Short mmCIF file of N, CA and C in Angstrom, two decimals:
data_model
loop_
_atom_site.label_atom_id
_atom_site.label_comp_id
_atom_site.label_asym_id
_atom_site.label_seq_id
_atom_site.Cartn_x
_atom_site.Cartn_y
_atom_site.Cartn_z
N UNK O 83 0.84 -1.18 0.00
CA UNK O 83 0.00 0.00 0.00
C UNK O 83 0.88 1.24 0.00
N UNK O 84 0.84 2.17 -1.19
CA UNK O 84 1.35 3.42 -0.98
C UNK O 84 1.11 4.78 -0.01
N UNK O 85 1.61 5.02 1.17
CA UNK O 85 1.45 5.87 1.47
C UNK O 85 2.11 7.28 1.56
N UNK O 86 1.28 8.58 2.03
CA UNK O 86 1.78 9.79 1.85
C UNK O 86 2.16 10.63 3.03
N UNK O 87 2.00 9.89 4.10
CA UNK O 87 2.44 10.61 5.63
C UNK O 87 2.40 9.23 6.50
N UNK O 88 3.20 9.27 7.28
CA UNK O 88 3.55 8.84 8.70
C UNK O 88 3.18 9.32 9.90
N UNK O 89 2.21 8.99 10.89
CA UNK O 89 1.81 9.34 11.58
C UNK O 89 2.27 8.55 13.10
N UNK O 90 3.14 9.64 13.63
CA UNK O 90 2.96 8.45 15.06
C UNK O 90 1.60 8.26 15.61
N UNK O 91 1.23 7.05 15.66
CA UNK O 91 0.09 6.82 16.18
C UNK O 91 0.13 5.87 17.72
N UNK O 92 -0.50 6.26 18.60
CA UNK O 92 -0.17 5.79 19.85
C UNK O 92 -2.13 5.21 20.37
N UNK O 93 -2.55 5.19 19.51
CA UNK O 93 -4.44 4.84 19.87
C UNK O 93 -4.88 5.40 20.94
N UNK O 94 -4.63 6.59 21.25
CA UNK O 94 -5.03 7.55 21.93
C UNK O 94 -5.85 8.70 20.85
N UNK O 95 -6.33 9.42 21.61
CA UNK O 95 -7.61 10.17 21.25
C UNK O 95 -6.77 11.40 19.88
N UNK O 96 -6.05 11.96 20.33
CA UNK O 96 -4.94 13.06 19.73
C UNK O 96 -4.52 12.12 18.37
N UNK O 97 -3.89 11.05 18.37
CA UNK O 97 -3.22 10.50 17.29
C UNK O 97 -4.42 9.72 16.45
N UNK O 98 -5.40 9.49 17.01
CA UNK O 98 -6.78 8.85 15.97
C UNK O 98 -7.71 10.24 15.41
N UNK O 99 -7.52 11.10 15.78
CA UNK O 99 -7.81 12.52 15.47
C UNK O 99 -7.39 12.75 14.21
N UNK O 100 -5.72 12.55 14.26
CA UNK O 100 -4.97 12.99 12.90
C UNK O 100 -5.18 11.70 12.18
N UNK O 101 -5.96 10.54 12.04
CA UNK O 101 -5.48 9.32 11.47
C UNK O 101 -6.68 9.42 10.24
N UNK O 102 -7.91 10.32 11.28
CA UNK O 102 -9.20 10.75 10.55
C UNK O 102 -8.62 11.83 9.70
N UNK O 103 -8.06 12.88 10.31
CA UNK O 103 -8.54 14.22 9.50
C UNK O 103 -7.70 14.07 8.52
N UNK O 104 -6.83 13.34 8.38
CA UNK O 104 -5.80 12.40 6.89
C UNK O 104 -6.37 12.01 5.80
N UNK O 105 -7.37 10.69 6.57
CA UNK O 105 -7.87 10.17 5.78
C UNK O 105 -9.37 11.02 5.12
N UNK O 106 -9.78 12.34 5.97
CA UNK O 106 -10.98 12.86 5.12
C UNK O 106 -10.07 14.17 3.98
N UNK O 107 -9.07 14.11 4.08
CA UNK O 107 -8.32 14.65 3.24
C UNK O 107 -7.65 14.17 1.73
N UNK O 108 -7.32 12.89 1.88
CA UNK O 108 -7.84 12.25 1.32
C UNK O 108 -6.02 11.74 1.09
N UNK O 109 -5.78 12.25 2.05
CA UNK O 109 -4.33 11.10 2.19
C UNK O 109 -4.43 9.45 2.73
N UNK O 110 -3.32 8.81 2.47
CA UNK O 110 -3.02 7.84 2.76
C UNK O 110 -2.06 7.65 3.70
N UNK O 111 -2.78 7.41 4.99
CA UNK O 111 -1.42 7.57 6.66
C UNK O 111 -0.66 5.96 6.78
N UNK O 112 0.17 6.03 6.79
CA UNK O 112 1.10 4.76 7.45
C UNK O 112 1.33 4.91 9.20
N UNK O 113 0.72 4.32 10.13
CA UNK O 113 0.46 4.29 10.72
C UNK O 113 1.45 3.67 11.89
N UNK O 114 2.85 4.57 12.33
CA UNK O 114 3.53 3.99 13.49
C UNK O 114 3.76 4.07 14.69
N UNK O 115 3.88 3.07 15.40
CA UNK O 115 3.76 2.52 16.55
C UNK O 115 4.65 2.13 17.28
N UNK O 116 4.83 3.01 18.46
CA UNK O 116 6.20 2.22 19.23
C UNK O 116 6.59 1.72 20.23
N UNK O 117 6.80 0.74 20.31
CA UNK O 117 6.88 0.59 22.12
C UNK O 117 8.03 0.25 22.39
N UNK O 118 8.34 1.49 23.72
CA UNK O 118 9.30 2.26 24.62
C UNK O 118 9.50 1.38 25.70
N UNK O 119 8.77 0.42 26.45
CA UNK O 119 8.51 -0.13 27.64
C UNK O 119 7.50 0.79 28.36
N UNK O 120 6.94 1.36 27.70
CA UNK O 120 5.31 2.05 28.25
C UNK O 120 4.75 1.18 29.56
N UNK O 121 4.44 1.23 30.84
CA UNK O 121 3.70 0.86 31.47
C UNK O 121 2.41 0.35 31.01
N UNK O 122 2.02 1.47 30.03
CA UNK O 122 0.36 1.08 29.51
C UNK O 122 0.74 0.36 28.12
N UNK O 123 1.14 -0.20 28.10
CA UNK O 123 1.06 -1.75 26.71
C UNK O 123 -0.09 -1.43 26.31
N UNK O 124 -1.14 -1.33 27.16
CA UNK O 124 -2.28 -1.46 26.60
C UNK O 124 -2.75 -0.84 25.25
N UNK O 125 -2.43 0.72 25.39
CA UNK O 125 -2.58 1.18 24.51
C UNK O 125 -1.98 0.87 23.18
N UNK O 126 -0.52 0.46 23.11
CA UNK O 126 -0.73 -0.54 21.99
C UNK O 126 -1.33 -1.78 21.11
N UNK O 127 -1.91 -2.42 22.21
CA UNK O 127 -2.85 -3.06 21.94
C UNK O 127 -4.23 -2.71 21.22
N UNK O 128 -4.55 -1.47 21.88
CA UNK O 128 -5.74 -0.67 21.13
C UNK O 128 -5.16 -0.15 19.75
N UNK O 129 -4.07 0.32 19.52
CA UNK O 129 -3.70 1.45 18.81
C UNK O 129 -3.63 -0.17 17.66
N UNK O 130 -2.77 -1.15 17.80
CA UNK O 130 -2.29 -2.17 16.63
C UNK O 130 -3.90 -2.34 16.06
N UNK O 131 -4.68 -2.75 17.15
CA UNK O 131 -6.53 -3.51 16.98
C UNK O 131 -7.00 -2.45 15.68
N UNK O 132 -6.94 -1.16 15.89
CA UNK O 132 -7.90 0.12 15.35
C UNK O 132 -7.24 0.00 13.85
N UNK O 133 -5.70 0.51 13.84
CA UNK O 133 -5.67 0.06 12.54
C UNK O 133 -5.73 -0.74 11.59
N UNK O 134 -5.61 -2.25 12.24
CA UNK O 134 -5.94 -3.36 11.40
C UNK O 134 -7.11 -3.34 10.60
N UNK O 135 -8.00 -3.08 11.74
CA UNK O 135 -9.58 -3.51 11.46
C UNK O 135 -10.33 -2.21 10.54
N UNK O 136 -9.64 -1.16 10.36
CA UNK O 136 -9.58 -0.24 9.04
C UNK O 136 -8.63 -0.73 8.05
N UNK O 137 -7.71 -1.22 7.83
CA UNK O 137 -6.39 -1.52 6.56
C UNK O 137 -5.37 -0.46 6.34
N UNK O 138 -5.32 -0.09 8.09
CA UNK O 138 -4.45 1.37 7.44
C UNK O 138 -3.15 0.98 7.90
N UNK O 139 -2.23 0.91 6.64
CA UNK O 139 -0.83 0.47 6.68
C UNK O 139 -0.04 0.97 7.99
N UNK O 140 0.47 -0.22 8.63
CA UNK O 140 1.50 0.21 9.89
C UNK O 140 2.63 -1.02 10.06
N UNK O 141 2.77 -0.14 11.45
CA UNK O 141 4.60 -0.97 11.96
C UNK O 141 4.39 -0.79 13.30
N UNK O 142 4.85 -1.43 14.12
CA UNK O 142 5.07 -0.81 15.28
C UNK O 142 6.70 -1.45 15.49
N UNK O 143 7.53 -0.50 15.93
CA UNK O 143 8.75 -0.48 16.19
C UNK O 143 9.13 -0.47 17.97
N UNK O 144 9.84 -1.59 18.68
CA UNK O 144 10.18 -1.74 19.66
C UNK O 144 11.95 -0.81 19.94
N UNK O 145 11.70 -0.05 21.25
CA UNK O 145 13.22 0.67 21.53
C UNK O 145 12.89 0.16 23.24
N UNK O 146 14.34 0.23 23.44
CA UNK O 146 14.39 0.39 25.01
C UNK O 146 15.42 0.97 25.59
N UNK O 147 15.76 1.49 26.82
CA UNK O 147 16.16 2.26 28.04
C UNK O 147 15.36 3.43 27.94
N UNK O 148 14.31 3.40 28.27
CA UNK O 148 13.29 4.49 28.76
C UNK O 148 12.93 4.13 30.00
N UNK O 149 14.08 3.55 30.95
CA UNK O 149 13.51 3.06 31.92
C UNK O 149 13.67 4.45 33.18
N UNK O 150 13.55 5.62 33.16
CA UNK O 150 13.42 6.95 33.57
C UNK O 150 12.10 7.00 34.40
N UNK O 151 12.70 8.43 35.20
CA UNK O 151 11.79 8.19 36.15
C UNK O 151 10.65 9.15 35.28
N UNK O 152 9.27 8.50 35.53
CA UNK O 152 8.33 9.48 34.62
C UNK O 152 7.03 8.83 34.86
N UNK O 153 6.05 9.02 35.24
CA UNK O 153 4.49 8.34 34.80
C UNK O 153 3.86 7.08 33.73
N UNK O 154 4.84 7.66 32.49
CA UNK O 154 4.71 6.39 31.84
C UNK O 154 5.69 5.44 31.58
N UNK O 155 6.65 5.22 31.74
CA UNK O 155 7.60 4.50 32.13
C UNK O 155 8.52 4.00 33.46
N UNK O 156 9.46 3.34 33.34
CA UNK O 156 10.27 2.66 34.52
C UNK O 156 9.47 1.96 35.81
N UNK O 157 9.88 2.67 36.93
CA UNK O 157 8.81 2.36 38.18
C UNK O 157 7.42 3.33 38.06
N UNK O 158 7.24 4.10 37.38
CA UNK O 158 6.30 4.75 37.55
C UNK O 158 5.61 5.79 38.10
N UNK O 159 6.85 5.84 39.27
CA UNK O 159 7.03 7.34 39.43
C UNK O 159 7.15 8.39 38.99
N UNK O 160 6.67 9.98 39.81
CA UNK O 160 6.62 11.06 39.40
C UNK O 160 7.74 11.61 38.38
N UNK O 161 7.98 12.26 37.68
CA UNK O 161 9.39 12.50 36.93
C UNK O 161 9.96 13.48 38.10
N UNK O 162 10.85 13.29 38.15
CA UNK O 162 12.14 13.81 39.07
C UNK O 162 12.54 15.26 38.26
N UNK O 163 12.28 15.57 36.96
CA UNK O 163 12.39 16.58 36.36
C UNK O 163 11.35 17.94 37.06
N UNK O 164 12.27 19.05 37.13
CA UNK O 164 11.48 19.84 37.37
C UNK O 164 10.57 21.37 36.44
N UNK O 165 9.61 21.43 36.31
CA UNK O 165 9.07 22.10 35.40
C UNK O 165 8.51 21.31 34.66
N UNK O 166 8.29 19.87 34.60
CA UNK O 166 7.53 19.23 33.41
C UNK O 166 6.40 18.39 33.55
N UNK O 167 5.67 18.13 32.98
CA UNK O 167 4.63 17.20 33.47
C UNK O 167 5.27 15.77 34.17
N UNK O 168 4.57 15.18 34.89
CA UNK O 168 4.56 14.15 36.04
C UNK O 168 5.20 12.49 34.62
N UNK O 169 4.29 13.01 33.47
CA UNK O 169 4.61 11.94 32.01
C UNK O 169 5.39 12.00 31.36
N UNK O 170 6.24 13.30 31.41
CA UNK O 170 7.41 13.64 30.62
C UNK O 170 8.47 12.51 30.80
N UNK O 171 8.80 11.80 29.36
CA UNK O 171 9.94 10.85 29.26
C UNK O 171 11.23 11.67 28.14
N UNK O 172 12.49 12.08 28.61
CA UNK O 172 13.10 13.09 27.92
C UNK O 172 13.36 12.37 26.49
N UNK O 173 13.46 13.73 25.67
CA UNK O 173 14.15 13.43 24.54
C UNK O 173 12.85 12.24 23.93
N UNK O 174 11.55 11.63 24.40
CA UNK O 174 10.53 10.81 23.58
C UNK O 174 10.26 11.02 22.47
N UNK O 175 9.68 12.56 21.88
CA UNK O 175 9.47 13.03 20.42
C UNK O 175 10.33 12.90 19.84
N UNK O 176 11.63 13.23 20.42
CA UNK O 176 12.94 13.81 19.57
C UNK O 176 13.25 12.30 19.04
N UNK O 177 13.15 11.17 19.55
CA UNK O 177 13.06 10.16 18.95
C UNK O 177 12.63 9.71 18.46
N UNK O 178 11.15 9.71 18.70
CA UNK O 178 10.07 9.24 17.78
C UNK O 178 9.98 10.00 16.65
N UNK O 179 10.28 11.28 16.59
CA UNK O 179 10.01 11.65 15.41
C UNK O 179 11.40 11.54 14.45
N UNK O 180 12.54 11.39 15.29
CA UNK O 180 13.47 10.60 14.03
C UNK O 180 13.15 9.34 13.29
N UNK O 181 12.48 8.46 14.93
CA UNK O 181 12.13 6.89 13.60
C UNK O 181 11.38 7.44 12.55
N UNK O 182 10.28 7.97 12.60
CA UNK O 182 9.34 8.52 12.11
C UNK O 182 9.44 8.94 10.39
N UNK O 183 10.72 9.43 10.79
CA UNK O 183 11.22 10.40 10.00
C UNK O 183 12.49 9.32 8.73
N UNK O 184 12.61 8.71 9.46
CA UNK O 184 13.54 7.17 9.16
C UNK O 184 12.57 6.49 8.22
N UNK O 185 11.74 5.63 8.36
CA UNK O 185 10.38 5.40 8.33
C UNK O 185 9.70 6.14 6.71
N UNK O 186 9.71 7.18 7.29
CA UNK O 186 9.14 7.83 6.27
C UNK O 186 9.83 8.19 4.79
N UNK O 187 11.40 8.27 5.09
CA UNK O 187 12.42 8.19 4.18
C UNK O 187 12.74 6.93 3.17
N UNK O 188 12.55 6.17 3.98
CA UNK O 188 12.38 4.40 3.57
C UNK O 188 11.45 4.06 2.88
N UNK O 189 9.90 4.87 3.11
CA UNK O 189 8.90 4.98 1.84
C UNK O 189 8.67 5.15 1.32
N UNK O 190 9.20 7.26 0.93
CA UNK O 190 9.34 7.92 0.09
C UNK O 190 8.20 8.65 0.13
N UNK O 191 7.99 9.20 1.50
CA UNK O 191 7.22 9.70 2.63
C UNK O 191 7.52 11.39 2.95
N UNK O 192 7.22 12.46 2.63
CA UNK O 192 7.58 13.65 2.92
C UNK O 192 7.27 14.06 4.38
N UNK O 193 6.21 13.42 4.23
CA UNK O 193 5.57 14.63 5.96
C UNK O 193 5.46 13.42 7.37
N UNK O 194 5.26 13.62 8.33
CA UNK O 194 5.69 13.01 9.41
C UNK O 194 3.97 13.62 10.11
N UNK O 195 3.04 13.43 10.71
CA UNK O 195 2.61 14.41 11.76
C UNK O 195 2.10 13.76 13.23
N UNK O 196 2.46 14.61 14.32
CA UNK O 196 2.55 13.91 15.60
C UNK O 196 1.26 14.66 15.92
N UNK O 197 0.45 14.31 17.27
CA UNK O 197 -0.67 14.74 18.01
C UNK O 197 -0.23 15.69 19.08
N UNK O 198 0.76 16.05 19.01
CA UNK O 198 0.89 17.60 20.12
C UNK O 198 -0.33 18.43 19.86
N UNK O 199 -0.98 18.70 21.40
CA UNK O 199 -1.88 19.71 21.00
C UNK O 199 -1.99 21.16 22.06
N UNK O 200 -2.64 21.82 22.42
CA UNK O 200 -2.46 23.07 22.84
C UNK O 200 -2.27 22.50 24.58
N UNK O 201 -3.05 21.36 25.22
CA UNK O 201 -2.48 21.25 26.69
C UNK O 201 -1.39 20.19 26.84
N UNK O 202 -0.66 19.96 25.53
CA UNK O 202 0.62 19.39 26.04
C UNK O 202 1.49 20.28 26.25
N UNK O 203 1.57 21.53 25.67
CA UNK O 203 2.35 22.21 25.63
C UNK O 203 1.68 23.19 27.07
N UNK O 204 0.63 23.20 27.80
CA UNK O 204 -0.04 24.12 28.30
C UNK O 204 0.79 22.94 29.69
N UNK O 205 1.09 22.27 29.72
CA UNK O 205 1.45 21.26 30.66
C UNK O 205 2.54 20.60 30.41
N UNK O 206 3.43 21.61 29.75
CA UNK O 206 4.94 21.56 29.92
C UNK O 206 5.29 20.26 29.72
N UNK O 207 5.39 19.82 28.23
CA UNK O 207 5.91 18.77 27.66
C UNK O 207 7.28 19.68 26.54
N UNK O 208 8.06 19.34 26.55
CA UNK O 208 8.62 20.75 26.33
C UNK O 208 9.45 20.29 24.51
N UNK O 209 8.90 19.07 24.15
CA UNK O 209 9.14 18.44 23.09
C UNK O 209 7.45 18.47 22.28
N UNK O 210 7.21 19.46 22.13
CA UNK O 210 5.37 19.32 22.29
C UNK O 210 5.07 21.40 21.83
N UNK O 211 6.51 22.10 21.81
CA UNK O 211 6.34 23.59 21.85
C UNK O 211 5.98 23.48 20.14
N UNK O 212 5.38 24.65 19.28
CA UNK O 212 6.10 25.18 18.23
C UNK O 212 7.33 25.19 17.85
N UNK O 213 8.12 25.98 18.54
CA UNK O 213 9.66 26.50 18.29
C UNK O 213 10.22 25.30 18.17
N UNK O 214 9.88 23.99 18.83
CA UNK O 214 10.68 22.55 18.99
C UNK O 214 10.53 22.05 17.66
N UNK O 215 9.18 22.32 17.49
CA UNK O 215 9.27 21.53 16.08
C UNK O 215 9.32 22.20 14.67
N UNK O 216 9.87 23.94 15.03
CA UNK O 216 9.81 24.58 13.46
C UNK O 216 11.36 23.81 13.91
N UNK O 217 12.06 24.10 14.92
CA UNK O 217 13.94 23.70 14.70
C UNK O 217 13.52 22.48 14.27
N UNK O 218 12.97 21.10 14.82
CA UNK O 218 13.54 20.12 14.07
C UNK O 218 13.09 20.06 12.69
N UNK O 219 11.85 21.18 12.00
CA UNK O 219 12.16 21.04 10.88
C UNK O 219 13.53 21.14 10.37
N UNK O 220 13.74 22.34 10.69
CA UNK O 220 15.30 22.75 10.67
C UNK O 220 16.43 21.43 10.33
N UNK O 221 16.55 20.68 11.42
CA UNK O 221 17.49 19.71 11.05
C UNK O 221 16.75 18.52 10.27
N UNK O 222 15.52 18.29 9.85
CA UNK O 222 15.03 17.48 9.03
C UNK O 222 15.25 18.08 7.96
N UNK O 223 15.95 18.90 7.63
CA UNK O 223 15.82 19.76 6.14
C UNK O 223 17.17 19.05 5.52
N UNK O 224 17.59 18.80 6.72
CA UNK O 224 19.78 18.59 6.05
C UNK O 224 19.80 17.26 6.47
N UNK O 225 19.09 16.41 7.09
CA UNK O 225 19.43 15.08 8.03
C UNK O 225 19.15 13.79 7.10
N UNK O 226 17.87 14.00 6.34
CA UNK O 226 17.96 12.68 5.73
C UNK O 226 17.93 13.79 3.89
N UNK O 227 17.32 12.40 2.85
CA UNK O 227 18.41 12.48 1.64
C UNK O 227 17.19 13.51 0.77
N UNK O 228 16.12 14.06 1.60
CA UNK O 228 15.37 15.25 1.26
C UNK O 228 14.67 15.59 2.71
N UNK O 229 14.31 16.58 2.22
CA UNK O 229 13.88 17.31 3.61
C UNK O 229 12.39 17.01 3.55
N UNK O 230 12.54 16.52 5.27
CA UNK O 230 10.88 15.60 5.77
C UNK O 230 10.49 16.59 6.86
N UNK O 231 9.32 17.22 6.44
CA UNK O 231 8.33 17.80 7.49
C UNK O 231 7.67 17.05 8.55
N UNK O 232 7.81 17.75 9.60
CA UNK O 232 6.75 17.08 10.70
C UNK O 232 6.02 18.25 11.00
N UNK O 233 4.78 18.11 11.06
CA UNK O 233 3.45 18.66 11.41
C UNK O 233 2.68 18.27 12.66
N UNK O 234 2.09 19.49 12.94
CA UNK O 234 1.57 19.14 14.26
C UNK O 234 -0.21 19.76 14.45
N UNK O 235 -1.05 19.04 13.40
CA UNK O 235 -2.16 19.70 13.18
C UNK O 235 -2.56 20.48 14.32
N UNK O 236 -2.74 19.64 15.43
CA UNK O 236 -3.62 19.92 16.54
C UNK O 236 -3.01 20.39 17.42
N UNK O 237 -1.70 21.69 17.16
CA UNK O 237 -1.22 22.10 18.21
C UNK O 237 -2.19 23.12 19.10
N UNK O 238 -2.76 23.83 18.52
CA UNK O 238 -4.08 25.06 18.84
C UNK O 238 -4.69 24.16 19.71
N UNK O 239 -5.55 22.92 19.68
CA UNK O 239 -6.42 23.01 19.86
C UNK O 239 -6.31 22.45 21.65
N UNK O 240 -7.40 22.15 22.45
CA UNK O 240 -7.66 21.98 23.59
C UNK O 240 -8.15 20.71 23.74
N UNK O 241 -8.54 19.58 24.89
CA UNK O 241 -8.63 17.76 24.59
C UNK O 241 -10.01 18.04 24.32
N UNK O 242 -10.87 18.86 25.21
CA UNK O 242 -12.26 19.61 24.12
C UNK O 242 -12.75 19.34 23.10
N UNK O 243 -11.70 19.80 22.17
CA UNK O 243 -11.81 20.08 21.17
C UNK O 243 -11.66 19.07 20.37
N UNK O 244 -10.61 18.58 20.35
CA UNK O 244 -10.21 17.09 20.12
C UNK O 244 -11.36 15.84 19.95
N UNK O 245 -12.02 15.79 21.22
CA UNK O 245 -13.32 15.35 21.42
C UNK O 245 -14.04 15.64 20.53
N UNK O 246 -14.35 16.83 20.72
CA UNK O 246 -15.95 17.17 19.42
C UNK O 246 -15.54 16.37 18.00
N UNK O 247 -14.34 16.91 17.99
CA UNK O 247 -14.08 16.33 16.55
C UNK O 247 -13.69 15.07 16.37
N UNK O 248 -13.35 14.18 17.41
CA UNK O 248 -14.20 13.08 17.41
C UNK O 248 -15.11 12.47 16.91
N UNK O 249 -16.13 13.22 17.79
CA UNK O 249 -17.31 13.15 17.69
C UNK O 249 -18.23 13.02 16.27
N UNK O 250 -17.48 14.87 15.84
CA UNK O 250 -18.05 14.61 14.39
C UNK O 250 -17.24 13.11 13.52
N UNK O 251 -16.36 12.48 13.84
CA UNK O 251 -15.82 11.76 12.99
C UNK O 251 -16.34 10.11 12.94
N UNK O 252 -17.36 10.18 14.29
CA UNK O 252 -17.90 9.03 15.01
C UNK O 252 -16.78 8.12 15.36
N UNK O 253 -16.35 8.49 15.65
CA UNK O 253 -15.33 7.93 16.72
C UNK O 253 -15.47 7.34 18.09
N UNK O 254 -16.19 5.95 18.71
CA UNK O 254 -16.42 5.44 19.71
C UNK O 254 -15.74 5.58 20.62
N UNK O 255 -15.38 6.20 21.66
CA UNK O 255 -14.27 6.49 22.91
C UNK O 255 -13.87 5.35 23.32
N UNK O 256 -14.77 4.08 22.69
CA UNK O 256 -14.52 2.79 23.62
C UNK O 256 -13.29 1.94 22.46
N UNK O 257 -13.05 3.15 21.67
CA UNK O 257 -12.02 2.07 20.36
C UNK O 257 -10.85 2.83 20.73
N UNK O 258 -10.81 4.01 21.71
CA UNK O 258 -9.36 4.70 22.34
C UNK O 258 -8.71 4.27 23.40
N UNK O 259 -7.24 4.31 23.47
CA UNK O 259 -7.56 4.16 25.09
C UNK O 259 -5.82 5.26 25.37
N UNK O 260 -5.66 5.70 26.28
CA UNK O 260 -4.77 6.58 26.61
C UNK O 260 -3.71 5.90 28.07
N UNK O 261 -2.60 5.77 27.57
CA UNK O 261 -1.40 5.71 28.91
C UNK O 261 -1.89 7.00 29.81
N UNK O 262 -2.46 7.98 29.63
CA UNK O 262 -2.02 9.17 30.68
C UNK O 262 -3.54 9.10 31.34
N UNK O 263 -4.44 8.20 31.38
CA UNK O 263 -5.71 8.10 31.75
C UNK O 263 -6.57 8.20 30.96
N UNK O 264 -8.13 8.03 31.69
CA UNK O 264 -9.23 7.81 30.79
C UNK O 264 -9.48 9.12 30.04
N UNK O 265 -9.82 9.01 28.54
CA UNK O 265 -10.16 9.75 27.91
C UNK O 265 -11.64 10.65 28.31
N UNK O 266 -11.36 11.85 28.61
CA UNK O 266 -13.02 12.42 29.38
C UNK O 266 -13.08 13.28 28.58
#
């Protein structure tokens, strides 16, 4: 199956958001998946289930030493970092969006787009700003053998918002499921 973007997709509410507003666009998403040693597996489990049972081309790619102190990884404790959310795992995007970006090079894939949205950044994920991701355009411009955009549709918006549009997309809450808690 040919596709035209790479989407980290994690089967959470934010990344099935962009998987829709792709596909009513009338792109074709390749759909990747990674597991870090996430506490919540689960959500990969949801995230692998959702795309199958649509046909939307994926991978899920295994990494490890994320064993850091953070909410969603290691013991599970608070992150020891100060200024960042309690979930912050360092340097996570900056990786994911290199596989991503790897990935997408290997397909012949221009654009990359992640689910950062206005309260990740409102809750100090600090790989989750604007400025983070016009620079790594920046070094995606010189890094691989053409320059790969990453996009971040839903940086504006609020989990609100996210929701409605959901909503309009009929999107069952019971086909999501989120590491950082229940989707409300």
């Amino acid at each position: 199956m040919e596709c035209d973007l790479v989407i980290l997709y994690s089967g959470g509410a934010d990344s099935t958001l962009l998987l829709k507003m792709a596909q009513s666009m009338g792109k074709k998403p390749f759909a990747l998946m990674i597991n870090y040693g996430q506490l919540h597996i689960k959500e990969l489990e949801f995230a692998k289930k959702y795309v199958e049972s649509r046909n939307i081309a994926n991978m899920t790619i295994k990494i490890s030493g994320f064993d850091v102190n953070s909410a969603l990884t290691g013991s599970g404790e608070k992150a020891l970092y100060e200024g960042v959310d309690i979930h912050n795992v360092p340097a996570r995007n900056t990786i994911f969006l290199s596989l991503a970006a790897g990935v997408a090079e290997n397909k012949d894939i221009k654009e990359v787009w992640i689910g950062c949205n206005w309260e990740d950044r409102e809750h100090l994920f600090p790989d989750c700003y604007q400025e983070y991701l016009f620079r790594l355009n920046t070094v995606f411009e010189i890094a691989f053998s053409y320059p790969i955009k990453v996009y971040a549709p839903l940086l504006g918006m609020q989990k609100y918002m996210v929701k409605e549009m959901l909503n309009f997309y009929k999107v069952d809450e019971k086909e999501l499921y989120s590491g950082y808690g229940e989707f409300k």
